[in-house]
Coordinates of C-alpha atoms in Angstrom, one line a residue:
X1 CA 61.1 -7.5 35.5
X2 CA 59.2 -7.0 38.8
X3 CA 61.4 -7.0 41.6
X4 CA 58.4 -6.2 44.9
X5 CA 57.7 -9.6 46.6
X6 CA 53.8 -11.1 45.7
X7 CA 51.4 -11.5 48.6
X8 CA 48.4 -14.6 47.7
X9 CA 44.8 -14.3 49.5
X10 CA 42.0 -16.8 49.6
X11 CA 39.4 -16.0 47.5
X12 CA 36.6 -15.7 49.3
X13 CA 36.0 -17.9 51.8
X14 CA 37.2 -21.2 49.9
X15 CA 40.5 -22.7 50.5
X16 CA 42.4 -21.7 46.9
X17 CA 44.7 -19.3 47.4
X18 CA 45.4 -16.9 44.6
X19 CA 48.2 -14.2 43.7
X20 CA 46.7 -11.0 44.5
X21 CA 46.5 -9.8 40.8
X22 CA 44.9 -12.2 38.4
X23 CA 46.2 -11.7 35.3
X24 CA 43.4 -11.1 32.7
X25 CA 44.7 -13.1 29.3
X26 CA 42.1 -10.9 26.9
X27 CA 45.7 -9.4 26.8
X28 CA 46.5 -12.6 25.0
X29 CA 45.3 -13.8 21.5
X30 CA 45.0 -11.9 17.8
X31 CA 46.1 -8.2 16.7
X32 CA 43.0 -9.1 13.7
X33 CA 40.9 -8.3 17.0
X34 CA 42.4 -5.7 18.7
X35 CA 46.0 -3.9 17.9
X36 CA 47.1 -3.9 21.6
X37 CA 46.5 -7.6 21.3
X38 CA 49.8 -9.7 22.1
X39 CA 50.1 -12.2 19.5
X40 CA 50.8 -15.8 20.5
X41 CA 54.9 -15.8 20.6
X42 CA 55.2 -12.6 22.8
X43 CA 51.9 -13.4 25.1
X44 CA 53.7 -17.2 26.2
X45 CA 56.7 -14.9 26.6
X46 CA 55.1 -12.8 29.0
X47 CA 53.2 -15.4 31.0
X48 CA 55.8 -16.8 32.1
X49 CA 56.9 -13.5 33.0
X50 CA 54.2 -13.3 34.9
X51 CA 54.4 -16.8 36.5
X52 CA 58.4 -16.3 37.5
X53 CA 57.5 -12.6 39.2
X54 CA 54.8 -15.0 41.6
X55 CA 50.9 -14.4 39.9
X56 CA 49.5 -17.6 39.9
X57 CA 45.7 -16.7 38.9
X58 CA 45.3 -16.8 35.5
X59 CA 42.0 -15.8 33.9
X60 CA 41.0 -16.7 30.3
X61 CA 37.2 -17.5 28.3
X62 CA 36.2 -19.4 26.0
X63 CA 34.9 -16.4 23.6
X64 CA 37.7 -13.6 24.1
X65 CA 39.0 -13.4 20.5
X66 CA 38.3 -17.2 20.6
X67 CA 42.0 -17.8 21.6
X68 CA 43.3 -17.2 25.0
X69 CA 42.6 -20.5 26.4
X70 CA 44.7 -21.7 23.6
X71 CA 47.5 -19.9 24.5
X72 CA 47.5 -19.3 28.1
X73 CA 48.0 -23.5 27.3
X74 CA 51.2 -23.8 24.9
X75 CA 52.8 -20.8 27.4
X76 CA 51.6 -24.0 30.3
X77 CA 53.4 -26.7 28.5
X78 CA 56.1 -24.8 27.0
X79 CA 57.9 -23.3 29.7
X80 CA 56.8 -26.4 32.3
X81 CA 54.7 -24.4 34.2
X82 CA 54.1 -27.4 37.4
X83 CA 50.1 -27.5 36.8
X84 CA 49.4 -27.3 40.6
X85 CA 51.2 -24.2 40.5
X86 CA 49.1 -22.4 38.8
X87 CA 44.8 -21.3 39.1
X88 CA 43.0 -21.6 36.0
X89 CA 39.9 -20.0 35.6
X90 CA 37.7 -19.8 32.1
X91 CA 34.1 -18.9 31.2
X92 CA 31.1 -20.4 29.4
X93 CA 27.5 -18.3 27.8
X94 CA 28.5 -17.8 24.6
X95 CA 29.9 -19.3 21.1
X96 CA 33.7 -20.7 21.8
X97 CA 36.5 -20.5 19.0
X98 CA 35.8 -23.6 17.2
X99 CA 32.7 -22.3 15.3
X100 CA 32.3 -20.4 12.4
X101 CA 31.2 -16.6 11.6
X102 CA 28.4 -15.7 11.5
X103 CA 26.7 -17.9 13.4
X104 CA 23.5 -16.2 14.2
X105 CA 21.3 -17.4 11.9
X106 CA 22.2 -21.0 11.5
X107 CA 20.1 -24.3 13.1
X108 CA 23.2 -25.6 14.8
X109 CA 23.6 -22.6 16.5
X110 CA 20.9 -22.0 18.8
X111 CA 22.2 -24.6 21.4
X112 CA 25.9 -23.5 21.1
X113 CA 25.6 -20.7 23.9
X114 CA 23.5 -20.0 27.3
X115 CA 23.8 -21.6 30.4
X116 CA 22.2 -24.9 29.6
X117 CA 23.5 -28.3 30.2
X118 CA 23.6 -29.1 27.0
X119 CA 25.9 -26.0 26.3
X120 CA 28.0 -26.0 29.9
X121 CA 28.7 -29.7 29.5
X122 CA 29.9 -29.3 26.0
X123 CA 32.1 -26.1 26.7
X124 CA 33.7 -27.6 29.6
X125 CA 35.0 -29.9 27.2
X126 CA 36.1 -27.7 24.0
X127 CA 37.3 -25.4 27.0
X128 CA 39.7 -28.3 28.0
X129 CA 41.0 -29.1 24.9
X130 CA 41.8 -25.7 24.4
X131 CA 43.8 -25.3 27.0
X132 CA 45.7 -28.9 26.3
X133 CA 44.8 -29.3 31.0
X134 CA 43.0 -32.2 32.6
X135 CA 40.7 -29.9 34.9
X136 CA 40.0 -26.5 35.6
X137 CA 40.4 -24.7 38.8
X138 CA 37.8 -21.9 38.7
X139 CA 35.0 -22.5 36.0
X140 CA 32.7 -19.4 35.3
X141 CA 29.6 -18.4 33.9
X142 CA 30.3 -15.4 32.0
X143 CA 26.5 -14.1 32.8
X144 CA 23.4 -15.0 33.5
X145 CA 20.7 -16.6 31.3
X146 CA 17.4 -15.7 31.0
X147 CA 15.7 -18.8 29.4
X148 CA 17.6 -21.2 31.6
X149 CA 16.3 -22.4 34.7
X150 CA 18.5 -21.5 37.5
X151 CA 18.1 -25.1 39.1
X152 CA 19.3 -26.7 35.7
X153 CA 22.1 -24.5 35.6
X154 CA 23.4 -25.2 38.9
X155 CA 22.9 -28.8 38.7
X156 CA 25.1 -29.2 35.6
X157 CA 27.9 -26.6 37.4
X158 CA 27.2 -29.2 40.4
X159 CA 27.8 -32.2 38.0
X160 CA 30.9 -30.4 36.3
X161 CA 32.0 -30.6 39.5
X162 CA 31.4 -33.7 40.5
X163 CA 33.2 -35.4 37.2
X164 CA 36.3 -34.1 38.1
X165 CA 36.8 -31.6 35.2
X166 CA 36.8 -28.6 37.7
X167 CA 37.4 -27.8 40.9
X168 CA 35.5 -24.4 42.2
X169 CA 32.9 -22.5 40.7
X170 CA 31.9 -18.3 39.8
X171 CA 30.4 -16.1 37.8
X172 CA 30.8 -13.0 36.3
X173 CA 28.9 -9.9 35.9
X174 CA 24.7 -9.8 36.6
X175 CA 21.8 -8.6 39.1
X176 CA 23.1 -9.1 42.4
X177 CA 19.4 -10.9 42.9
X178 CA 20.5 -12.9 40.1
X179 CA 23.7 -14.4 41.4
X180 CA 22.2 -14.3 45.1
X181 CA 19.3 -16.6 43.1
X182 CA 21.7 -19.4 41.9
X183 CA 23.5 -19.5 45.0
X184 CA 20.4 -20.1 47.6
X185 CA 19.2 -22.9 44.5
X186 CA 22.3 -23.9 45.0
X187 CA 22.9 -24.5 49.0
X188 CA 18.8 -25.2 48.9
X189 CA 19.6 -28.6 47.0
X190 CA 22.9 -28.8 48.3
X191 CA 24.7 -28.5 45.3
X192 CA 28.3 -26.9 44.4
X193 CA 28.3 -22.4 45.4
X194 CA 30.0 -20.0 43.6
X195 CA 33.4 -18.7 45.6
X196 CA 33.8 -15.9 43.4
X197 CA 32.6 -12.7 41.3
X198 CA 34.3 -11.2 38.4
X199 CA 32.4 -8.3 38.2
X200 CA 32.8 -4.5 36.8
X201 CA 34.5 -2.5 39.4
X202 CA 37.0 0.7 39.4
X203 CA 37.4 4.3 40.6
X204 CA 35.7 5.5 37.3
X205 CA 32.8 2.9 37.8
X206 CA 31.5 2.0 41.6
X207 CA 27.8 1.2 41.3
X208 CA 28.9 -2.5 42.3
X209 CA 28.7 -1.2 45.8
X210 CA 25.5 -0.4 45.7
X211 CA 24.4 -4.4 46.1
X212 CA 27.0 -6.7 44.4
X213 CA 30.2 -5.9 46.6
X214 CA 28.1 -5.9 49.7
X215 CA 26.3 -9.7 48.9
X216 CA 29.9 -11.0 48.6
X217 CA 30.9 -9.3 51.1
X218 CA 28.4 -10.5 53.6
X219 CA 28.4 -14.2 52.1
X220 CA 32.2 -14.8 51.7
X221 CA 32.5 -14.3 48.0
X222 CA 35.2 -13.0 46.6
X223 CA 35.7 -10.3 44.4
X224 CA 37.9 -10.6 40.8
X225 CA 37.1 -7.0 39.4
X226 CA 37.4 -6.9 35.7
X227 CA 38.7 -3.1 34.0
X228 CA 40.0 -2.0 37.1
X229 CA 41.8 0.7 35.6
X230 CA 39.0 1.3 33.5
X231 CA 40.3 0.7 29.7
X232 CA 43.5 2.2 30.4
X233 CA 41.7 5.6 31.4
X234 CA 42.9 5.3 34.4
X235 CA 46.7 4.8 33.9
X236 CA 47.4 9.0 34.0
X237 CA 49.5 10.6 31.7
X238 CA 49.6 7.1 29.8
X239 CA 45.9 6.9 29.6
X240 CA 45.3 7.4 25.8
X241 CA 46.3 4.2 25.2
X242 CA 46.1 1.6 22.0
X243 CA 43.7 -0.3 24.6
X244 CA 41.8 2.8 26.1
X245 CA 40.8 4.4 22.2
X246 CA 39.1 0.8 21.5
X247 CA 37.1 1.0 25.2
X248 CA 34.8 3.8 23.9
X249 CA 31.8 0.9 24.3
X250 CA 33.3 0.3 27.9
X251 CA 32.9 4.0 28.7
X252 CA 30.8 5.7 26.0
X253 CA 30.3 9.0 28.3
X254 CA 33.3 10.7 29.2
X255 CA 32.2 13.4 31.9
X256 CA 33.9 16.0 34.1
X257 CA 33.9 13.6 37.3
X258 CA 36.1 10.6 35.9
X259 CA 38.4 13.5 34.2
X260 CA 38.7 14.7 37.9
X261 CA 39.1 11.0 39.4
X262 CA 42.0 10.7 37.1
X263 CA 43.2 14.1 38.1
X264 CA 43.3 12.8 41.8
X265 CA 44.9 9.6 40.9
X266 CA 47.5 11.6 39.5
X267 CA 48.2 13.8 41.5
X268 CA 48.3 11.7 44.5
X269 CA 50.5 8.8 42.6
X270 CA 52.9 11.8 42.0
X271 CA 52.7 13.0 46.1
X272 CA 53.5 9.5 46.7
X273 CA 55.9 8.7 43.5
X274 CA 54.3 6.1 41.8
X275 CA 52.2 6.1 39.1
X276 CA 48.7 6.6 38.7
X277 CA 47.6 2.8 37.8
X278 CA 49.5 1.9 41.0
X279 CA 47.1 4.6 43.0
X280 CA 43.6 3.0 41.4
X281 CA 45.1 -1.1 42.0
X282 CA 46.1 0.3 45.7
X283 CA 42.4 1.6 45.8
X284 CA 40.8 -1.3 44.2
X285 CA 42.6 -4.0 46.4
X286 CA 41.4 -1.5 50.2
X287 CA 38.1 -3.0 49.5
X288 CA 37.6 -5.4 51.8
X289 CA 35.7 -8.2 49.4
X290 CA 38.0 -7.7 47.1
X291 CA 40.6 -11.1 46.8
X292 CA 42.2 -9.8 43.1
X293 CA 42.1 -7.6 40.3
X294 CA 41.6 -8.6 36.5
X295 CA 44.4 -6.2 34.9
X296 CA 45.3 -6.8 31.6
X297 CA 49.5 -7.3 31.3
X298 CA 50.5 -6.4 27.8
X299 CA 54.1 -5.4 29.2
X300 CA 56.6 -5.9 31.1
X301 CA 55.6 -2.7 33.1
X302 CA 52.5 -3.3 33.4
X303 CA 53.1 -6.6 35.0
X304 CA 56.2 -3.8 37.7
X305 CA 53.1 -1.5 38.2
X306 CA 50.4 -4.1 39.3
X307 CA 52.8 -6.0 41.6
X308 CA 54.3 -2.8 42.8
X309 CA 50.7 -1.2 44.0
X310 CA 50.8 -3.9 46.6
X311 CA 53.2 -2.3 48.7
X312 CA 51.2 1.2 48.3
X313 CA 49.3 2.4 51.4
X314 CA 46.4 5.1 51.1
X315 CA 45.1 6.3 54.0
X316 CA 41.1 7.2 54.9
X317 CA 42.0 10.5 54.0
X318 CA 43.3 9.6 50.5
X319 CA 40.4 7.3 50.0
X320 CA 37.9 9.6 50.7
X321 CA 39.7 12.1 48.2
X322 CA 39.8 10.0 44.7
X323 CA 36.4 9.1 45.5
X324 CA 34.8 12.1 46.4
X325 CA 34.5 13.3 42.7
X326 CA 32.3 10.2 41.4
X327 CA 28.8 11.0 40.0
X328 CA 26.5 7.5 39.7
X329 CA 26.3 5.6 36.6
X330 CA 24.2 3.9 33.9
X331 CA 24.9 -0.2 34.7
X332 CA 27.3 -1.1 32.2
X333 CA 29.0 -4.8 31.6
X334 CA 25.5 -7.1 32.7
X335 CA 25.2 -8.0 29.1

């Protein structure tokens, strides 16, 4: 069991305090989706281990395998985890688990995705039902919706907060101008603003440093980066994990620069006596806008490494050494 002490931080400039490691619940669901996913019983046990180790921040979505909200809800209930002790996050945009497949050609599908007022109101109720909870701490829009007016989306989110079903709102991968526009519309109208951005960010993918990270740092919005270990690629000698082998669509063009970054993380880890994954997480935690990286924890070893990364100290020279090989990439994750 993890023995290092968990640390907590405010999520952006909000008063909400979260563990510096966010448990990404995409690791929990059904092996029918991916082989590396933990099935229900194992997942529920792992969630309890994360909670016992001090992690209080759990991120789900209404479409991730269509099941992780249910599993988190069952874990909370079965292990009698006090609701006030944890921060539960989920997302809305895509279709949820209650819908049959395929849907794209069905007439009743047209309003079951996106950020319309109708879909958001129905999606939050469906998520609460799957989670078995009375409220959601952090409700995030999964992507930007070009088909719905920003005013409609932001007012709907504000009304959901005022209804008591949601405490805070956040967003996930999109262009910085889209995110800034949404927050500007909210501020202009006196509506609830986003406190967090869950974007794609790691040693191997740093395009967010151009605009989004700087915007969030300047405006006090906390980052919850997804993919901090590049789908398992930044785990050093064990990087060819089952999960890493399924991430070709996210990292389609593995380059010499990527290989160099992985090798340097492993080399630096060897010098410090820690796995490469701890180096990669320590690097992302060193970035001032980052509140808590979203880490998939499917094994107890991953939990221990994630927590131990909080104690890894990187010098300016270490950070420069890790970052030096990076070559700009095409944008990945906005769609």
